[in-house]
Amino acid sequence: MAGTAEKYLKPEVIRQVARLDLRAKFIVEGFIAGLHASPFQGFSVEFSEHRKYSPGDNISDIDWNVFAKTDRFYVKKFQAETNLTGYIVMDLSGSMGYTYRQELTKFEYCISLAAALTYLMIHQQDPVGLVAFDTKVRQSLAPGSKRSQLANMLSLLAKLRPTGETDIEASLNQVASMIRHRSLIMIFSDLLGEPESIRRALHRLRFGGNDVILFHVLDEAEAVFPFDGMLRLEDNETGETIEVDADAIKADYLEEVESFRSGFKTDCIRARMDYVSLHTGMPFDKALMSYLLSRQARG
């Protein structure tokens, strides 16, 4: 079964699959199977339907079947304790459609992560919705937790295309005004814009009481700059081109990329937002598992 499912992760097959559920299901099952053995806590989407008994809890809520197996007291969680509304927020800018030598563009890489997280939330019966933006919000799907929501989310994700310019600040401010209750906001973007304005918009989302996870995704080539000799660079959003000597600028370029990432990371840490730096050369299932486990470790 696993061998059959695994073929759907191959990029050449992924492009032929209109619905992303096979891909998402495999990613999730691939790393979640072993986590149930020790209740996986820490990520906003809980993986256990129980929590340890605490003084003051109603004794009638104790799950005696669990006690019989573990010799420990656990109580069943109420829906109010576990229910969490999530939003997938996807950058549709033209730059997201770039890849140099990887099979997945930045956008397709983000779609893979978003599909897996959507599957996770629906599996836990947590409502999740979708917002996609470029210069403004272009597509949105209200949060839902029924099984049909998974199909709706993945169908819409599969139809999205990255084109044109972007205004991340204006779009995230629009997202902030759309969200009425405290939610888990999962943002997927290359953050190619004016950093200070993007940070302002992120702070507005965070200080609205939301839990914000920023998935900062670059292409492998943008992250490691594997070029030499004369190089023609083209702006995916404006179409402008420039010729540069790759050898002469490599050190400065990599320093700028590090500064670019560390600026967002530092700001996110201060504002108690999660910052996840990725590039398309990293297997997305392993990258997601690594993040979830690190969040668990922080408690």
Short mmCIF file of C-alpha atoms in Angstrom, two decimals:
data_model
loop_
_atom_site.label_atom_id
_atom_site.label_comp_id
_atom_site.label_asym_id
_atom_site.label_seq_id
_atom_site.Cartn_x
_atom_site.Cartn_y
_atom_site.Cartn_z
CA MET A 1 0.00 0.00 0.00
CA ALA A 2 2.75 2.43 0.98
CA GLY A 3 4.64 1.66 -2.21
CA THR A 4 1.56 2.42 -4.28
CA ALA A 5 0.91 5.67 -2.45
CA GLU A 6 4.53 6.73 -2.67
CA LYS A 7 4.43 7.04 -6.46
CA TYR A 8 1.95 9.90 -6.09
CA LEU A 9 4.67 11.96 -4.44
CA LYS A 10 6.79 11.88 -7.57
CA PRO A 11 6.60 15.33 -9.19
CA GLU A 12 5.82 14.06 -12.67
CA VAL A 13 2.78 12.24 -11.27
CA ILE A 14 1.77 15.08 -8.94
CA ARG A 15 1.23 17.35 -11.95
CA GLN A 16 -1.24 14.86 -13.39
CA VAL A 17 -3.31 14.60 -10.23
CA ALA A 18 -6.08 17.18 -10.21
CA ARG A 19 -6.98 16.45 -6.58
CA LEU A 20 -4.26 16.59 -3.97
CA ASP A 21 -5.74 14.25 -1.39
CA LEU A 22 -3.56 11.25 -2.30
CA ARG A 23 -0.47 13.38 -1.87
CA ALA A 24 -1.68 14.93 1.39
CA LYS A 25 -2.86 11.62 2.82
CA PHE A 26 0.45 9.95 2.16
CA ILE A 27 2.47 12.80 3.67
CA VAL A 28 0.40 12.74 6.83
CA GLU A 29 0.25 8.96 7.22
CA GLY A 30 3.96 8.72 6.53
CA PHE A 31 4.99 10.65 9.63
CA ILE A 32 1.96 10.54 11.89
CA ALA A 33 1.63 6.79 12.31
CA GLY A 34 4.30 6.51 14.97
CA LEU A 35 3.30 9.64 16.84
CA HIS A 36 0.09 8.23 18.31
CA ALA A 37 2.07 5.86 20.52
CA SER A 38 3.02 8.80 22.74
CA PRO A 39 0.25 11.43 22.55
CA PHE A 40 1.49 14.11 20.21
CA GLN A 41 0.92 17.49 21.78
CA GLY A 42 2.24 20.96 21.06
CA PHE A 43 0.94 21.78 17.61
CA SER A 44 -2.28 23.75 17.73
CA VAL A 45 -4.05 20.81 16.10
CA GLU A 46 -4.07 18.22 18.90
CA PHE A 47 -3.42 14.59 18.08
CA SER A 48 -4.91 13.17 21.26
CA GLU A 49 -8.55 13.15 22.27
CA HIS A 50 -7.56 12.95 25.95
CA ARG A 51 -5.58 14.97 28.45
CA LYS A 52 -4.21 14.09 31.86
CA TYR A 53 -6.60 14.42 34.79
CA SER A 54 -6.04 17.61 36.80
CA PRO A 55 -7.34 18.45 40.29
CA GLY A 56 -10.74 20.05 39.88
CA ASP A 57 -11.73 18.03 36.83
CA ASN A 58 -15.04 16.21 37.10
CA ILE A 59 -14.39 12.57 38.06
CA SER A 60 -17.25 11.49 35.82
CA ASP A 61 -15.20 12.69 32.82
CA ILE A 62 -12.42 10.16 33.48
CA ASP A 63 -12.06 7.60 30.70
CA TRP A 64 -11.90 4.33 32.63
CA ASN A 65 -11.02 2.33 29.52
CA VAL A 66 -7.83 4.38 29.19
CA PHE A 67 -7.16 3.95 32.92
CA ALA A 68 -7.46 0.19 32.55
CA LYS A 69 -4.80 0.22 29.83
CA THR A 70 -2.39 2.80 31.25
CA ASP A 71 -3.07 2.85 35.01
CA ARG A 72 -3.26 6.63 34.69
CA PHE A 73 -6.18 9.04 34.84
CA TYR A 74 -7.16 10.78 31.60
CA VAL A 75 -10.27 12.80 30.83
CA LYS A 76 -11.91 13.15 27.46
CA LYS A 77 -11.48 16.57 25.92
CA PHE A 78 -14.56 18.60 25.18
CA GLN A 79 -15.11 20.04 21.72
CA ALA A 80 -14.53 23.53 23.12
CA GLU A 81 -11.05 22.48 24.26
CA THR A 82 -9.96 21.03 20.95
CA ASN A 83 -11.82 23.06 18.36
CA LEU A 84 -9.55 25.43 16.47
CA THR A 85 -10.27 27.39 13.32
CA GLY A 86 -7.44 27.45 10.79
CA TYR A 87 -6.81 29.49 7.67
CA ILE A 88 -4.43 28.57 4.85
CA VAL A 89 -3.20 31.91 3.42
CA MET A 90 -1.51 31.45 0.03
CA ASP A 91 0.64 33.94 -1.91
CA LEU A 92 -0.33 33.99 -5.61
CA SER A 93 2.46 36.33 -6.79
CA GLY A 94 4.25 35.52 -10.03
CA SER A 95 7.53 34.95 -8.19
CA MET A 96 5.96 31.94 -6.48
CA GLY A 97 5.86 30.16 -9.86
CA TYR A 98 9.65 30.06 -10.12
CA THR A 99 11.99 27.10 -10.01
CA TYR A 100 15.49 26.73 -11.40
CA ARG A 101 16.14 22.99 -11.32
CA GLN A 102 13.66 21.50 -8.86
CA GLU A 103 10.59 19.62 -10.05
CA LEU A 104 8.31 21.68 -7.82
CA THR A 105 7.98 25.44 -8.03
CA LYS A 106 7.77 27.42 -4.80
CA PHE A 107 4.01 27.55 -5.28
CA GLU A 108 3.64 23.79 -5.82
CA TYR A 109 5.84 23.17 -2.78
CA CYS A 110 3.57 25.37 -0.69
CA ILE A 111 0.50 23.60 -2.06
CA SER A 112 1.97 20.29 -0.88
CA LEU A 113 2.47 21.62 2.65
CA ALA A 114 -0.95 23.27 2.70
CA ALA A 115 -2.65 20.08 1.51
CA ALA A 116 -1.04 18.08 4.31
CA LEU A 117 -2.01 20.61 6.98
CA THR A 118 -5.56 20.78 5.62
CA TYR A 119 -5.80 17.00 5.86
CA LEU A 120 -4.53 17.15 9.45
CA MET A 121 -7.10 19.71 10.54
CA ILE A 122 -10.04 17.99 8.85
CA HIS A 123 -8.91 14.66 10.29
CA GLN A 124 -9.08 16.25 13.76
CA GLN A 125 -12.50 17.80 12.94
CA ASP A 126 -11.10 21.32 13.19
CA PRO A 127 -12.57 23.84 10.74
CA VAL A 128 -10.12 25.17 8.15
CA GLY A 129 -10.56 27.70 5.37
CA LEU A 130 -8.50 29.14 2.53
CA VAL A 131 -7.48 32.63 1.44
CA ALA A 132 -5.37 33.29 -1.69
CA PHE A 133 -3.95 36.72 -2.56
CA ASP A 134 -1.72 38.72 -4.88
CA THR A 135 -2.30 42.49 -4.73
CA LYS A 136 -5.49 41.69 -2.82
CA VAL A 137 -7.51 38.67 -1.75
CA ARG A 138 -8.56 36.83 -4.93
CA GLN A 139 -10.09 33.61 -3.61
CA SER A 140 -11.50 32.56 -0.26
CA LEU A 141 -13.28 29.57 1.18
CA ALA A 142 -15.02 29.80 4.55
CA PRO A 143 -13.75 27.42 7.24
CA GLY A 144 -15.47 24.06 7.56
CA SER A 145 -14.73 20.76 9.27
CA LYS A 146 -16.89 18.26 7.39
CA ARG A 147 -15.20 15.71 5.17
CA SER A 148 -16.52 17.53 2.11
CA GLN A 149 -14.42 20.54 3.15
CA LEU A 150 -11.26 18.58 2.43
CA ALA A 151 -12.36 17.98 -1.15
CA ASN A 152 -13.40 21.63 -1.52
CA MET A 153 -10.08 22.90 -0.15
CA LEU A 154 -7.92 20.61 -2.25
CA SER A 155 -9.95 21.27 -5.38
CA LEU A 156 -9.48 25.03 -4.97
CA LEU A 157 -5.78 24.66 -4.12
CA ALA A 158 -5.25 22.62 -7.29
CA LYS A 159 -6.83 25.35 -9.44
CA LEU A 160 -4.81 28.28 -8.07
CA ARG A 161 -2.08 29.75 -10.28
CA PRO A 162 0.68 32.24 -9.32
CA THR A 163 0.60 35.27 -11.65
CA GLY A 164 1.49 38.95 -11.59
CA GLU A 165 2.54 41.31 -8.84
CA THR A 166 1.74 41.22 -5.14
CA ASP A 167 1.02 43.51 -2.21
CA ILE A 168 1.56 41.36 0.86
CA GLU A 169 0.86 44.08 3.42
CA ALA A 170 -2.46 45.15 1.89
CA SER A 171 -3.54 41.54 1.41
CA LEU A 172 -2.69 40.43 4.96
CA ASN A 173 -4.46 43.50 6.34
CA GLN A 174 -7.50 42.43 4.32
CA VAL A 175 -7.18 38.92 5.78
CA ALA A 176 -7.02 40.39 9.31
CA SER A 177 -10.26 42.27 8.72
CA MET A 178 -11.97 39.09 7.44
CA ILE A 179 -11.19 36.98 10.52
CA ARG A 180 -13.73 37.44 13.32
CA HIS A 181 -12.38 34.99 15.91
CA ARG A 182 -8.97 33.97 17.15
CA SER A 183 -7.60 31.49 14.65
CA LEU A 184 -4.53 29.62 13.47
CA ILE A 185 -3.18 31.55 10.46
CA MET A 186 -0.81 29.53 8.24
CA ILE A 187 0.85 31.85 5.71
CA PHE A 188 2.76 30.52 2.69
CA SER A 189 4.90 33.05 0.81
CA ASP A 190 8.38 33.85 -0.52
CA LEU A 191 7.96 37.26 1.18
CA LEU A 192 9.41 39.08 -1.81
CA GLY A 193 8.26 42.56 -0.92
CA GLU A 194 9.13 45.41 1.40
CA PRO A 195 10.07 43.63 4.65
CA GLU A 196 8.99 46.37 7.05
CA SER A 197 5.51 46.63 5.56
CA ILE A 198 5.10 42.84 5.65
CA ARG A 199 6.13 42.77 9.32
CA ARG A 200 3.52 45.43 10.14
CA ALA A 201 0.81 43.27 8.58
CA LEU A 202 2.04 40.15 10.40
CA HIS A 203 1.94 42.04 13.70
CA ARG A 204 -1.64 43.09 13.03
CA LEU A 205 -2.62 39.44 12.56
CA ARG A 206 -0.72 38.36 15.66
CA PHE A 207 -1.98 41.06 17.95
CA GLY A 208 -5.51 40.25 16.94
CA GLY A 209 -4.95 37.21 19.16
CA ASN A 210 -4.25 34.82 16.30
CA ASP A 211 -1.65 32.05 16.30
CA VAL A 212 0.52 32.80 13.24
CA ILE A 213 2.79 30.36 11.43
CA LEU A 214 4.86 31.91 8.64
CA PHE A 215 6.13 29.39 6.09
CA HIS A 216 8.87 31.31 4.24
CA VAL A 217 9.57 29.31 1.09
CA LEU A 218 12.36 30.08 -1.38
CA ASP A 219 13.51 28.14 -4.40
CA GLU A 220 16.64 26.09 -3.81
CA ALA A 221 18.51 28.32 -6.27
CA GLU A 222 17.42 31.44 -4.40
CA ALA A 223 18.64 29.91 -1.15
CA VAL A 224 22.03 28.51 -2.23
CA PHE A 225 22.79 30.40 -5.52
CA PRO A 226 24.33 27.51 -7.53
CA PHE A 227 25.43 29.75 -10.44
CA ASP A 228 28.75 30.82 -11.98
CA GLY A 229 29.83 32.98 -14.90
CA MET A 230 27.61 35.56 -16.55
CA LEU A 231 23.98 35.20 -15.60
CA ARG A 232 20.76 36.79 -16.85
CA LEU A 233 18.17 37.26 -14.13
CA GLU A 234 14.49 37.95 -14.83
CA ASP A 235 11.91 39.35 -12.43
CA ASN A 236 8.96 36.92 -12.52
CA GLU A 237 6.49 39.66 -11.64
CA THR A 238 7.68 42.56 -13.83
CA GLY A 239 9.56 40.71 -16.60
CA GLU A 240 12.60 43.00 -16.21
CA THR A 241 16.00 41.38 -16.86
CA ILE A 242 19.54 42.12 -15.71
CA GLU A 243 22.93 40.51 -16.49
CA VAL A 244 25.33 39.89 -13.62
CA ASP A 245 28.62 38.11 -12.91
CA ALA A 246 27.50 35.29 -10.63
CA ASP A 247 30.98 34.68 -9.19
CA ALA A 248 31.40 38.32 -8.27
CA ILE A 249 28.08 38.69 -6.47
CA LYS A 250 27.63 35.25 -4.86
CA ALA A 251 29.09 36.07 -1.43
CA ASP A 252 27.15 39.33 -1.16
CA TYR A 253 23.98 37.66 -2.42
CA LEU A 254 24.12 34.84 0.16
CA GLU A 255 24.78 37.39 2.90
CA GLU A 256 21.69 39.32 1.81
CA VAL A 257 19.55 36.17 1.79
CA GLU A 258 20.71 35.31 5.31
CA SER A 259 19.93 38.84 6.47
CA PHE A 260 16.54 38.68 4.74
CA ARG A 261 15.60 35.46 6.52
CA SER A 262 17.08 36.33 9.92
CA GLY A 263 15.21 39.65 9.94
CA PHE A 264 11.88 37.88 9.66
CA LYS A 265 12.92 35.15 12.08
CA THR A 266 13.99 37.63 14.77
CA ASP A 267 10.82 39.66 14.38
CA CYS A 268 8.62 36.56 14.53
CA ILE A 269 10.33 35.31 17.69
CA ARG A 270 9.78 38.67 19.38
CA ALA A 271 6.11 38.67 18.41
CA ARG A 272 5.69 35.00 19.39
CA MET A 273 4.96 33.89 15.86
CA ASP A 274 6.38 30.71 14.33
CA TYR A 275 8.83 31.27 11.49
CA VAL A 276 9.58 28.25 9.27
CA SER A 277 12.34 28.80 6.70
CA LEU A 278 12.26 26.32 3.81
CA HIS A 279 13.53 25.90 0.27
CA THR A 280 12.29 23.63 -2.50
CA GLY A 281 15.33 21.35 -2.31
CA MET A 282 14.10 20.11 1.08
CA PRO A 283 11.65 17.13 1.00
CA PHE A 284 8.40 18.79 2.07
CA ASP A 285 7.14 15.87 4.16
CA LYS A 286 10.35 15.77 6.21
CA ALA A 287 10.35 19.57 6.51
CA LEU A 288 6.81 19.56 7.86
CA MET A 289 7.51 16.75 10.31
CA SER A 290 10.62 18.54 11.56
CA TYR A 291 8.62 21.68 12.24
CA LEU A 292 5.79 19.90 14.02
CA LEU A 293 8.20 18.00 16.23
CA SER A 294 10.11 21.17 17.12
CA ARG A 295 6.84 22.85 18.07
CA GLN A 296 5.95 19.85 20.22
CA ALA A 297 9.31 20.07 22.00
CA ARG A 298 8.69 23.72 22.87
CA GLY A 299 5.36 22.74 24.45
#
